[in-house]
């Protein structure tokens, strides 16, 4: 029996690759520095309930992803979310309905990767710091100095800057990953004791510090006792305020929200801020995935394609396809 394949990262890209490899009869072992799966599709457990602080919803254009969503829907992991959509521009809020199907994990965004992970062999709270090749096999080293291996191949499914650091055995791939800039996003969640008197459930914002505000509780399957809202700051505001203390970020973004939402907004009874350092690639690419098939090392993630959940899932699939071609 040959050595298993190591996958670093249990976001949607790593799990998409894992399933494609498992379906082809390969054995995988997963690692993630987080306490659980999901990465930027994770949901934060809090006293206000489970909050989707990263990906808010996803859309699907590729037939393969549409088919996957159909299966996830049949299994009860996702539902369509059809919010009352608004936009804010030129100082005014206006309804902005459209026909775009949008999907969310139920009862929280992380339900999808939790279900995909199921009982796959995974080590959490394990930050991989080095990926190196012995005579025949790959080994991983974590931040505690512990070694993991041997592995036949390594598939790195992390944001580009973190992938670059792990690709030192393949300098060309490392340079390609290092050339991909990723932008930060400050996310704030607010909880109100009483429901806000607004018809808005989701809003695209084209000015000021925010780009998005949405009711978390109105998504299907949610059961928070508070009226919870998630706000996302723009890349530029997030970059300019990257080291601001969380309390100040909350205060500033709460102020912008209260001005835009178009109803009386009391002081929140709950608030938290989360900084995503590598939230989104600066621009979409058409890389599919990165690979050095002779060495047996692969990298994937949203940054190889559209910078969205769909792109991440497709990139994981593409990395697995390239790996299987060389087995
Ligand atoms: P990630 O989800 O980042 O997964 C990478 C994993 O690797 C993480 O779990 C991380 O812990 C782990 N990791 C990293 N380094 C190491 C290491 N050294 N050792 C071990 N583990 C490591 N997309 C949409 O389609 N719709 C949206 O509405 C949307 N909104 C978004 C809002 C925000 C605020 C953010 C941040 C993202 C949003 N996105 C959205 C983008 C979407 O979340 C991502 O495209 C997608 O989740 C990326 O998946 P991934 O598997 O490529 O990476
Ligand atoms: P989508 O088709 O719903 O939205 C794409 C973009 O089109 C929106 O950002 C918005 O600017 C515009 N738009 C769509 N519908 C609109 C409407 N009814 N009224 C006004 N404007 C509308 O979703 P898609 O293409 O799947 O994109 C995913 C979403 O995730 C986008 O909103 C994107 O900005 C967001 N995202 C956020 C990240 C972050 O770090 N904050 C990272 C990656 C994605």
XYZ file of C-alpha atoms and ligand atoms in Angstrom:
424
model
C 0.000 0.000 0.000
C 1.491 3.362 -1.000
C 1.692 6.313 1.405
C -1.388 8.560 1.725
C -1.743 12.032 0.224
C -1.413 14.992 2.621
C -3.866 17.874 2.261
C -3.080 21.114 4.106
C -6.244 23.145 4.638
C -9.806 22.015 5.287
C -11.573 24.892 3.555
C -13.829 24.103 0.633
C -10.860 23.728 -1.764
C -9.072 21.130 0.399
C -12.279 19.193 0.944
C -13.248 19.276 -2.697
C -9.824 17.828 -3.559
C -10.120 15.257 -0.752
C -13.405 13.930 -2.116
C -12.182 13.747 -5.699
C -9.144 11.778 -4.493
C -11.225 9.489 -2.275
C -13.623 8.804 -5.140
C -10.595 7.653 -7.151
C -9.593 5.226 -4.381
C -6.790 7.320 -2.846
C -6.114 7.677 0.857
C -5.865 11.200 2.298
C -4.814 12.844 5.583
C -5.879 16.408 6.316
C -4.306 19.121 8.444
C -5.613 22.513 9.512
C -4.297 25.176 11.825
C -7.851 26.021 12.903
C -9.962 24.266 15.539
C -12.391 23.135 12.879
C -12.958 22.997 9.141
C -14.293 25.664 6.823
C -11.608 28.343 6.648
C -13.333 31.374 5.161
C -16.622 29.427 5.090
C -16.476 28.849 8.844
C -19.147 30.124 11.215
C -18.292 31.687 14.542
C -20.047 30.251 17.581
C -21.023 33.070 19.924
C -23.487 33.944 22.662
C -25.596 35.558 19.906
C -25.703 32.273 17.941
C -23.690 30.931 14.999
C -22.537 33.770 12.799
C -21.377 33.539 9.193
C -18.525 36.029 9.376
C -16.819 35.010 6.113
C -18.624 33.827 2.977
C -22.201 35.095 3.154
C -23.713 32.975 0.419
C -22.498 31.448 -2.821
C -23.593 31.387 -6.406
C -22.950 28.700 -9.018
C -22.221 29.010 -12.724
C -20.300 25.804 -13.453
C -22.385 22.706 -14.135
C -20.195 20.519 -11.894
C -20.655 22.878 -8.954
C -24.399 23.076 -9.595
C -24.535 19.273 -9.447
C -22.583 19.256 -6.176
C -24.971 21.834 -4.674
C -27.915 19.688 -5.714
C -26.429 16.748 -3.776
C -25.689 18.946 -0.744
C -29.238 20.229 -0.911
C -30.685 16.711 -1.022
C -28.535 15.841 2.010
C -29.868 18.904 3.908
C -26.559 20.784 4.127
C -27.570 23.797 2.011
C -30.664 25.779 1.173
C -31.415 28.555 -1.221
C -31.413 32.005 0.398
C -33.624 34.570 -1.267
C -33.170 37.726 0.822
C -34.884 41.077 0.285
C -31.906 42.654 -1.467
C -31.100 46.341 -1.454
C -28.306 48.542 -2.632
C -26.920 51.707 -1.142
C -25.540 54.294 -3.535
C -25.507 58.095 -3.822
C -26.545 58.337 -0.197
C -29.747 56.337 -0.633
C -31.047 52.855 -0.034
C -33.183 51.250 -2.745
C -34.571 47.766 -3.392
C -32.418 45.791 -5.828
C -34.119 42.468 -6.445
C -32.692 39.999 -8.954
C -33.131 36.436 -10.140
C -29.735 35.112 -9.004
C -30.022 31.900 -6.948
C -27.876 32.203 -3.796
C -27.019 29.325 -1.504
C -26.116 29.074 2.183
C -25.072 26.223 4.468
C -27.761 25.227 6.992
C -28.088 25.758 9.883
C -24.799 27.641 9.463
C -22.282 28.113 6.654
C -19.790 25.710 8.263
C -22.324 22.855 7.945
C -21.064 22.149 4.420
C -17.422 21.538 5.226
C -18.384 19.744 8.483
C -20.453 17.318 6.443
C -17.791 16.927 3.747
C -15.178 16.250 6.404
C -17.391 13.637 8.092
C -14.965 11.011 9.402
C -11.948 11.760 7.210
C -8.646 11.583 9.098
C -7.836 15.160 10.118
C -5.499 16.869 12.570
C -6.766 20.267 13.758
C -4.864 23.005 15.602
C -1.862 21.939 13.552
C -0.097 24.739 11.692
C 2.182 23.258 9.056
C 5.347 25.311 8.773
C 7.453 23.195 6.421
C 6.860 20.762 3.586
C 9.929 18.808 2.540
C 10.772 15.816 0.448
C 12.945 12.905 1.524
C 14.320 10.379 -0.955
C 10.947 8.973 -1.829
C 8.285 10.633 0.248
C 7.021 13.926 1.568
C 7.110 14.976 5.206
C 5.369 17.867 6.959
C 6.588 19.710 10.000
C 4.241 21.667 12.270
C 4.816 24.724 14.449
C 5.416 22.488 17.478
C 8.318 20.859 15.646
C 6.446 17.599 15.135
C 6.862 15.656 11.887
C 4.005 14.068 9.940
C 4.444 11.558 7.135
C 5.430 9.832 4.976
C 3.136 11.041 2.181
C 3.185 10.186 -1.527
C 1.989 13.702 -2.556
C 1.204 16.998 -0.891
C -1.711 19.210 -1.796
C -1.673 22.701 -0.284
C -5.141 24.279 -0.058
C -4.482 27.519 1.830
C -4.637 31.206 0.796
C -1.847 32.140 -1.637
C 0.564 33.865 0.823
C 0.387 30.874 3.166
C 0.803 28.463 0.232
C 3.898 30.370 -0.962
C 5.558 29.776 2.409
C 4.932 26.032 2.143
C 6.107 25.664 -1.462
C 9.852 26.163 -0.914
C 10.560 22.700 -2.413
C 9.105 23.959 -5.693
C 10.483 27.513 -6.141
C 8.552 28.223 -9.364
C 5.275 27.406 -7.697
C 6.296 29.387 -4.620
C 6.990 32.424 -6.828
C 3.663 32.040 -8.621
C 1.765 31.871 -5.313
C 3.775 34.766 -3.848
C 2.826 36.953 -6.814
C -0.863 36.738 -5.910
C -1.942 39.575 -3.662
C -4.813 38.985 -1.302
C -6.875 41.740 0.285
C -8.106 41.904 3.891
C -11.665 42.313 5.143
C -12.843 43.487 8.533
C -16.097 41.740 9.491
C -18.338 42.897 12.327
C -21.330 41.079 13.809
C -23.949 42.958 15.811
C -26.836 41.592 17.887
C -29.921 43.610 18.820
C -32.405 42.673 21.544
C -35.376 43.740 19.384
C -35.768 43.178 15.656
C -34.763 46.227 13.611
C -37.718 47.741 11.753
C -36.210 47.468 8.284
C -37.262 45.533 5.192
C -33.550 45.092 4.254
C -32.168 41.556 4.561
C -29.030 41.960 2.463
C -27.496 45.088 0.973
C -24.655 45.776 -1.493
C -23.027 49.076 -0.588
C -21.101 51.212 -3.052
C -19.729 53.979 -0.873
C -18.254 54.557 2.563
C -16.422 51.951 4.619
C -18.897 49.076 4.103
C -19.542 46.868 1.061
C -22.147 44.548 2.562
C -24.626 44.317 5.420
C -27.001 41.435 5.984
C -29.306 39.925 8.532
C -27.738 36.670 9.690
C -30.926 35.479 11.370
C -33.041 35.663 8.226
C -31.002 32.947 6.501
C -32.745 29.557 6.377
C -32.409 27.289 9.418
C -31.038 29.942 11.788
C -32.441 30.183 15.316
C -30.634 33.051 17.039
C -32.628 34.717 19.808
C -31.169 38.130 18.889
C -31.533 40.079 15.654
C -28.026 39.463 14.293
C -26.357 41.388 11.464
C -23.052 40.895 9.667
C -21.182 43.850 8.152
C -18.202 43.674 5.798
C -15.817 46.554 5.278
C -14.356 47.282 1.857
C -10.844 46.058 1.013
C -9.497 49.607 1.028
C -11.021 50.573 4.385
C -9.866 47.241 5.845
C -6.332 47.785 4.521
C -6.176 51.338 5.868
C -7.446 50.227 9.282
C -5.777 46.845 9.433
C -4.277 47.345 12.923
C -7.132 49.290 14.456
C -8.324 47.855 17.783
C -11.467 45.742 17.431
C -13.541 48.105 19.626
C -12.802 50.993 17.267
C -13.592 48.915 14.187
C -16.930 47.944 15.727
C -17.751 51.526 16.644
C -16.907 52.870 13.188
C -18.716 50.182 11.197
C -21.718 50.248 13.557
C -21.924 54.000 12.896
C -21.905 53.458 9.111
C -24.520 50.697 9.414
C -26.807 52.854 11.581
C -26.619 55.635 8.997
C -27.388 53.411 6.028
C -29.941 50.896 7.227
C -32.741 53.461 7.203
C -34.396 52.813 10.583
C -33.800 53.566 14.256
C -30.850 51.489 15.472
C -30.425 51.020 19.228
C -27.090 50.175 20.811
C -26.241 46.530 20.090
C -26.374 44.072 22.998
C -23.700 42.001 21.264
C -20.789 42.933 19.001
C -17.659 41.286 17.713
C -15.072 41.981 15.048
C -13.033 39.548 13.016
C -10.130 40.438 10.756
C -9.651 38.298 7.658
C -6.099 38.992 6.552
C -6.379 37.031 3.311
C -10.039 37.507 2.477
C -10.000 37.762 -1.307
C -7.517 37.733 -4.182
C -7.079 41.166 -5.740
C -8.306 39.825 -9.070
C -9.642 36.564 -10.539
C -7.183 34.219 -12.324
C -7.451 31.290 -14.658
C -4.731 29.099 -13.143
C -7.020 26.234 -12.139
C -4.373 24.969 -9.734
C -0.575 24.912 -9.437
C 1.435 21.742 -9.716
C 4.839 20.185 -10.108
C 3.742 16.720 -11.084
C 7.290 15.309 -11.139
C 7.813 16.331 -7.546
C 4.257 15.472 -6.515
C 3.286 18.820 -5.012
C 0.065 20.740 -5.765
C -1.607 23.959 -4.640
C -5.193 25.100 -4.997
C -7.679 27.568 -3.594
C -9.995 30.396 -4.565
C -6.984 32.484 -5.628
C -6.359 30.102 -8.570
C -9.771 30.967 -10.044
C -12.617 33.321 -9.173
C -11.927 34.237 -5.533
C -15.321 32.826 -4.564
C -16.603 29.622 -2.972
C -17.290 28.173 -6.410
C -13.746 29.004 -7.578
C -12.240 27.370 -4.493
C -14.292 24.220 -4.971
C -13.398 24.005 -8.679
C -9.715 24.608 -7.947
C -9.656 21.710 -5.456
C -11.233 19.519 -8.100
C -8.662 20.610 -10.687
C -5.703 19.956 -8.350
C -7.030 16.449 -7.658
C -7.545 15.831 -11.383
C -3.955 16.813 -12.174
C -2.641 14.667 -9.332
C -4.624 11.622 -10.454
C -3.302 12.020 -13.998
C 0.194 11.311 -12.673
C -0.476 8.324 -10.442
P -9.866 28.833 2.967
O -11.323 28.768 3.252
O -9.118 30.046 3.415
O -9.191 27.513 3.597
C -7.831 27.417 3.867
C -7.609 26.598 5.134
O -6.207 26.396 5.286
C -8.106 27.302 6.403
O -8.991 26.444 7.111
C -6.812 27.576 7.189
O -6.992 27.455 8.596
C -5.887 26.497 6.645
N -4.455 26.830 6.723
C -3.824 27.944 6.243
N -2.495 27.879 6.455
C -2.271 26.694 7.095
C -1.099 26.049 7.577
N 0.122 26.620 7.466
N -1.224 24.851 8.175
C -2.454 24.269 8.314
N -3.588 24.836 7.862
C -3.515 26.027 7.258
N -17.260 33.793 -1.474
C -18.453 33.668 -2.057
O -18.604 32.854 -2.992
N -19.520 34.395 -1.630
C -19.417 35.293 -0.613
O -20.414 35.925 -0.211
C -18.150 35.475 -0.005
N -18.000 36.373 0.991
C -16.812 36.433 1.649
C -16.683 37.302 2.718
C -15.504 37.327 3.452
C -15.359 38.278 4.614
C -14.451 36.447 3.126
C -13.208 36.407 3.961
C -14.563 35.598 2.032
C -15.752 35.590 1.279
N -15.897 34.785 0.167
C -17.093 34.662 -0.451
C -14.769 34.004 -0.364
C -14.838 32.541 0.075
O -15.048 32.462 1.464
C -13.521 31.885 -0.312
O -13.319 32.045 -1.709
C -13.464 30.383 -0.023
O -14.091 30.050 1.209
C -11.986 29.988 -0.030
O -11.846 28.606 0.227
P -10.390 27.929 0.251
O -10.594 26.503 0.615
O -9.680 28.272 -0.998
O -9.576 28.696 1.399
P -23.345 37.937 -6.646
O -23.658 37.640 -8.058
O -24.480 38.001 -5.673
O -22.600 39.344 -6.495
C -21.554 39.835 -7.253
C -21.521 41.350 -7.143
O -22.529 41.873 -8.008
C -21.858 41.919 -5.769
O -20.734 42.130 -4.968
C -22.537 43.227 -6.099
O -21.551 44.229 -6.276
C -23.211 42.963 -7.413
N -24.618 42.570 -7.265
C -25.138 41.328 -7.387
N -26.458 41.341 -7.231
C -26.798 42.604 -7.011
C -28.032 43.246 -6.774
N -29.198 42.573 -6.716
N -28.033 44.589 -6.591
C -26.885 45.298 -6.650
N -25.684 44.748 -6.855
C -25.638 43.423 -7.042
O -22.327 36.868 -6.043
P -20.946 36.259 -6.555
O -20.574 36.707 -7.927
O -20.997 34.830 -6.251
O -19.938 36.987 -5.585
C -19.855 36.629 -4.244
C -19.997 37.744 -3.287
O -18.984 37.556 -2.318
C -19.771 39.139 -3.841
O -20.653 39.997 -3.189
C -18.351 39.457 -3.417
O -18.113 40.818 -3.243
C -18.313 38.744 -2.077
N -16.972 38.407 -1.630
C -16.515 39.093 -0.574
C -15.265 38.860 -0.082
C -14.783 39.663 1.068
O -13.685 39.442 1.514
N -15.564 40.589 1.584
C -14.383 37.843 -0.668
C -14.942 37.162 -1.804
C -16.223 37.431 -2.247
